[in-house]
Amino acid sequence: MSIKEQYQHIKSQLPEDVTLVAVSKNHPIEKIQEVYNFGQRIFGENKVQEMMEKQPNLPSDIEWHLIGHLQTNKVKYIAPFVAMIQSVDSEKLLSEINKQAEKNERTIKVLLQVKIAEEDTKTGLEVSEAKELFLKYLQGEFPNIEIVGLMGMASFVDDKVQVKREFSFLKRLFDQLSMQKKLDVLSMGMSDDFHLAIECGANSVRVGSAIFGQRVY
Ligand SMILES: *Cc1c(COP(=O)(O)O)cnc(C)c1O
């Protein structure tokens, strides 16, 4: 299938209220421009350097989402333009994003990345840490940040029951926190598991290889 067919195939499988983040990491700007021309506006990158190189060379109405681990010393490079940082995994990082947002006289939308994979290799906040951070946010500690939701990555396993359990776990936390202040974005699911994620309540999915093809490293 061509990129166009793959993109349209993915789009056709998503309910209208589910946002697609097209994960363009390791793919050249020509391919991103192509998908942009089909109507896609939200793109996800996992590396600061790569996002910085691509952003000035592509249309300015693209919403760039950072989805990979972010080092605090690199926040300043993307703070002027990033639309959302989905991978907030520490208080230190949240504080730095807040500081850089203030410097740029803007508010930055973020998701708290919560560790949901039962295998312990994945990064993310523990549930208790996420709740604590959210509370500090509600108390006004990060005025230049808007926490709009949660992000999670399930284990890379074939066991659908396990993956479903992990997604459902995050959905419950999402509902719980939403009672304190309404959250809009529950970002779960990638090329291989987005159907299951949507079944479990995701309203934003991060799809890379199913659109762009395999990444070449
Ligand atoms: C690479 C990546 C994706 C997309 O993965 P695919 O399997 O290519 O769809 C989604 N989320 C994060 C955090 C990623 O790093």
mmCIF file with all atom_site columns, N, CA and C and ligand atoms in Angstrom, residues 23 25 46 67 151 153 190-192 206-210 215, ligand 1:
data_model
loop_
_atom_site.group_PDB
_atom_site.id
_atom_site.type_symbol
_atom_site.label_atom_id
_atom_site.label_alt_id
_atom_site.label_comp_id
_atom_site.label_asym_id
_atom_site.label_entity_id
_atom_site.label_seq_id
_atom_site.pdbx_PDB_ins_code
_atom_site.Cartn_x
_atom_site.Cartn_y
_atom_site.Cartn_z
_atom_site.occupancy
_atom_site.B_iso_or_equiv
_atom_site.pdbx_formal_charge
_atom_site.auth_seq_id
_atom_site.auth_comp_id
_atom_site.auth_asym_id
_atom_site.auth_atom_id
_atom_site.pdbx_PDB_model_num
ATOM   1  N N  . VAL A 1 23  ? 2.987  9.447  14.129 1.00 0.00 ? 23  VAL A N  1
ATOM   2  C CA . VAL A 1 23  ? 4.345  9.412  14.690 1.00 0.00 ? 23  VAL A CA 1
ATOM   3  C C  . VAL A 1 23  ? 5.373  9.323  13.558 1.00 0.00 ? 23  VAL A C  1
ATOM   4  N N  . LYS A 1 25  ? 8.748  9.953  13.661 1.00 0.00 ? 25  LYS A N  1
ATOM   5  C CA . LYS A 1 25  ? 10.160 9.776  14.036 1.00 0.00 ? 25  LYS A CA 1
ATOM   6  C C  . LYS A 1 25  ? 10.884 8.889  13.029 1.00 0.00 ? 25  LYS A C  1
ATOM   7  N N  . ASN A 1 46  ? 9.880  11.662 18.942 1.00 0.00 ? 46  ASN A N  1
ATOM   8  C CA . ASN A 1 46  ? 10.365 11.263 20.269 1.00 0.00 ? 46  ASN A CA 1
ATOM   9  C C  . ASN A 1 46  ? 11.721 11.864 20.622 1.00 0.00 ? 46  ASN A C  1
ATOM   10 N N  . ILE A 1 67  ? 6.700  12.895 22.232 1.00 0.00 ? 67  ILE A N  1
ATOM   11 C CA . ILE A 1 67  ? 6.158  11.672 22.843 1.00 0.00 ? 67  ILE A CA 1
ATOM   12 C C  . ILE A 1 67  ? 7.227  10.810 23.509 1.00 0.00 ? 67  ILE A C  1
ATOM   13 N N  . MET A 1 151 ? -0.952 9.829  29.450 1.00 0.00 ? 151 MET A N  1
ATOM   14 C CA . MET A 1 151 ? -0.409 8.987  28.382 1.00 0.00 ? 151 MET A CA 1
ATOM   15 C C  . MET A 1 151 ? 0.139  7.705  28.991 1.00 0.00 ? 151 MET A C  1
ATOM   16 N N  . MET A 1 153 ? 1.924  3.604  27.871 1.00 0.00 ? 153 MET A N  1
ATOM   17 C CA . MET A 1 153 ? 2.356  2.592  26.901 1.00 0.00 ? 153 MET A CA 1
ATOM   18 C C  . MET A 1 153 ? 2.212  1.223  27.541 1.00 0.00 ? 153 MET A C  1
ATOM   19 N N  . MET A 1 190 ? -0.758 2.255  19.928 1.00 0.00 ? 190 MET A N  1
ATOM   20 C CA . MET A 1 190 ? 0.158  2.484  18.830 1.00 0.00 ? 190 MET A CA 1
ATOM   21 C C  . MET A 1 190 ? -0.291 1.599  17.659 1.00 0.00 ? 190 MET A C  1
ATOM   22 N N  . SER A 1 191 ? 0.563  1.454  16.653 1.00 0.00 ? 191 SER A N  1
ATOM   23 C CA . SER A 1 191 ? 0.143  0.708  15.460 1.00 0.00 ? 191 SER A CA 1
ATOM   24 C C  . SER A 1 191 ? -0.471 -0.658 15.781 1.00 0.00 ? 191 SER A C  1
ATOM   25 N N  . ASP A 1 192 ? 0.143  -1.374 16.716 1.00 0.00 ? 192 ASP A N  1
ATOM   26 C CA . ASP A 1 192 ? -0.280 -2.755 16.949 1.00 0.00 ? 192 ASP A CA 1
ATOM   27 C C  . ASP A 1 192 ? -1.440 -2.914 17.939 1.00 0.00 ? 192 ASP A C  1
ATOM   28 N N  . ARG A 1 206 ? -1.335 7.067  19.011 1.00 0.00 ? 206 ARG A N  1
ATOM   29 C CA . ARG A 1 206 ? -0.051 7.479  18.425 1.00 0.00 ? 206 ARG A CA 1
ATOM   30 C C  . ARG A 1 206 ? 0.392  6.390  17.455 1.00 0.00 ? 206 ARG A C  1
ATOM   31 N N  . VAL A 1 207 ? 0.173  6.664  16.161 1.00 0.00 ? 207 VAL A N  1
ATOM   32 C CA . VAL A 1 207 ? 0.430  5.617  15.169 1.00 0.00 ? 207 VAL A CA 1
ATOM   33 C C  . VAL A 1 207 ? 1.561  6.021  14.236 1.00 0.00 ? 207 VAL A C  1
ATOM   34 N N  . GLY A 1 208 ? 2.595  5.187  14.175 1.00 0.00 ? 208 GLY A N  1
ATOM   35 C CA . GLY A 1 208 ? 3.748  5.463  13.322 1.00 0.00 ? 208 GLY A CA 1
ATOM   36 C C  . GLY A 1 208 ? 3.849  4.511  12.150 1.00 0.00 ? 208 GLY A C  1
ATOM   37 N N  . SER A 1 209 ? 4.362  3.318  12.402 1.00 0.00 ? 209 SER A N  1
ATOM   38 C CA . SER A 1 209 ? 4.686  2.396  11.311 1.00 0.00 ? 209 SER A CA 1
ATOM   39 C C  . SER A 1 209 ? 3.481  1.993  10.459 1.00 0.00 ? 209 SER A C  1
ATOM   40 N N  . ALA A 1 210 ? 2.301  1.965  11.022 1.00 0.00 ? 210 ALA A N  1
ATOM   41 C CA . ALA A 1 210 ? 1.121  1.597  10.230 1.00 0.00 ? 210 ALA A CA 1
ATOM   42 C C  . ALA A 1 210 ? 0.778  2.672  9.192  1.00 0.00 ? 210 ALA A C  1
ATOM   43 N N  . ARG A 1 215 ? 10.384 1.880  10.298 1.00 0.00 ? 215 ARG A N  1
ATOM   44 C CA . ARG A 1 215 ? 11.428 2.879  10.453 1.00 0.00 ? 215 ARG A CA 1
ATOM   45 C C  . ARG A 1 215 ? 12.794 2.260  10.149 1.00 0.00 ? 215 ARG A C  1
HETATM 46 C C1 . LIG B 2 .   ? 7.362  5.166  18.210 1.00 0.00 ? 1   LIG B C1 1
HETATM 47 C C2 . LIG B 2 .   ? 6.278  5.454  19.180 1.00 0.00 ? 1   LIG B C2 1
HETATM 48 C C3 . LIG B 2 .   ? 4.929  5.253  18.826 1.00 0.00 ? 1   LIG B C3 1
HETATM 49 C C4 . LIG B 2 .   ? 4.484  4.693  17.490 1.00 0.00 ? 1   LIG B C4 1
HETATM 50 O O1 . LIG B 2 .   ? 4.846  3.374  17.359 1.00 0.00 ? 1   LIG B O1 1
HETATM 51 P P1 . LIG B 2 .   ? 4.365  2.497  16.086 1.00 0.00 ? 1   LIG B P1 1
HETATM 52 O O2 . LIG B 2 .   ? 4.426  1.104  16.582 1.00 0.00 ? 1   LIG B O2 1
HETATM 53 O O3 . LIG B 2 .   ? 5.310  2.782  14.992 1.00 0.00 ? 1   LIG B O3 1
HETATM 54 O O4 . LIG B 2 .   ? 2.982  2.917  15.759 1.00 0.00 ? 1   LIG B O4 1
HETATM 55 C C5 . LIG B 2 .   ? 3.965  5.586  19.761 1.00 0.00 ? 1   LIG B C5 1
HETATM 56 N N1 . LIG B 2 .   ? 4.291  6.094  20.979 1.00 0.00 ? 1   LIG B N1 1
HETATM 57 C C6 . LIG B 2 .   ? 5.560  6.303  21.353 1.00 0.00 ? 1   LIG B C6 1
HETATM 58 C C7 . LIG B 2 .   ? 5.830  6.860  22.705 1.00 0.00 ? 1   LIG B C7 1
HETATM 59 C C8 . LIG B 2 .   ? 6.592  5.983  20.474 1.00 0.00 ? 1   LIG B C8 1
HETATM 60 O O5 . LIG B 2 .   ? 7.863  6.196  20.850 1.00 0.00 ? 1   LIG B O5 1
#
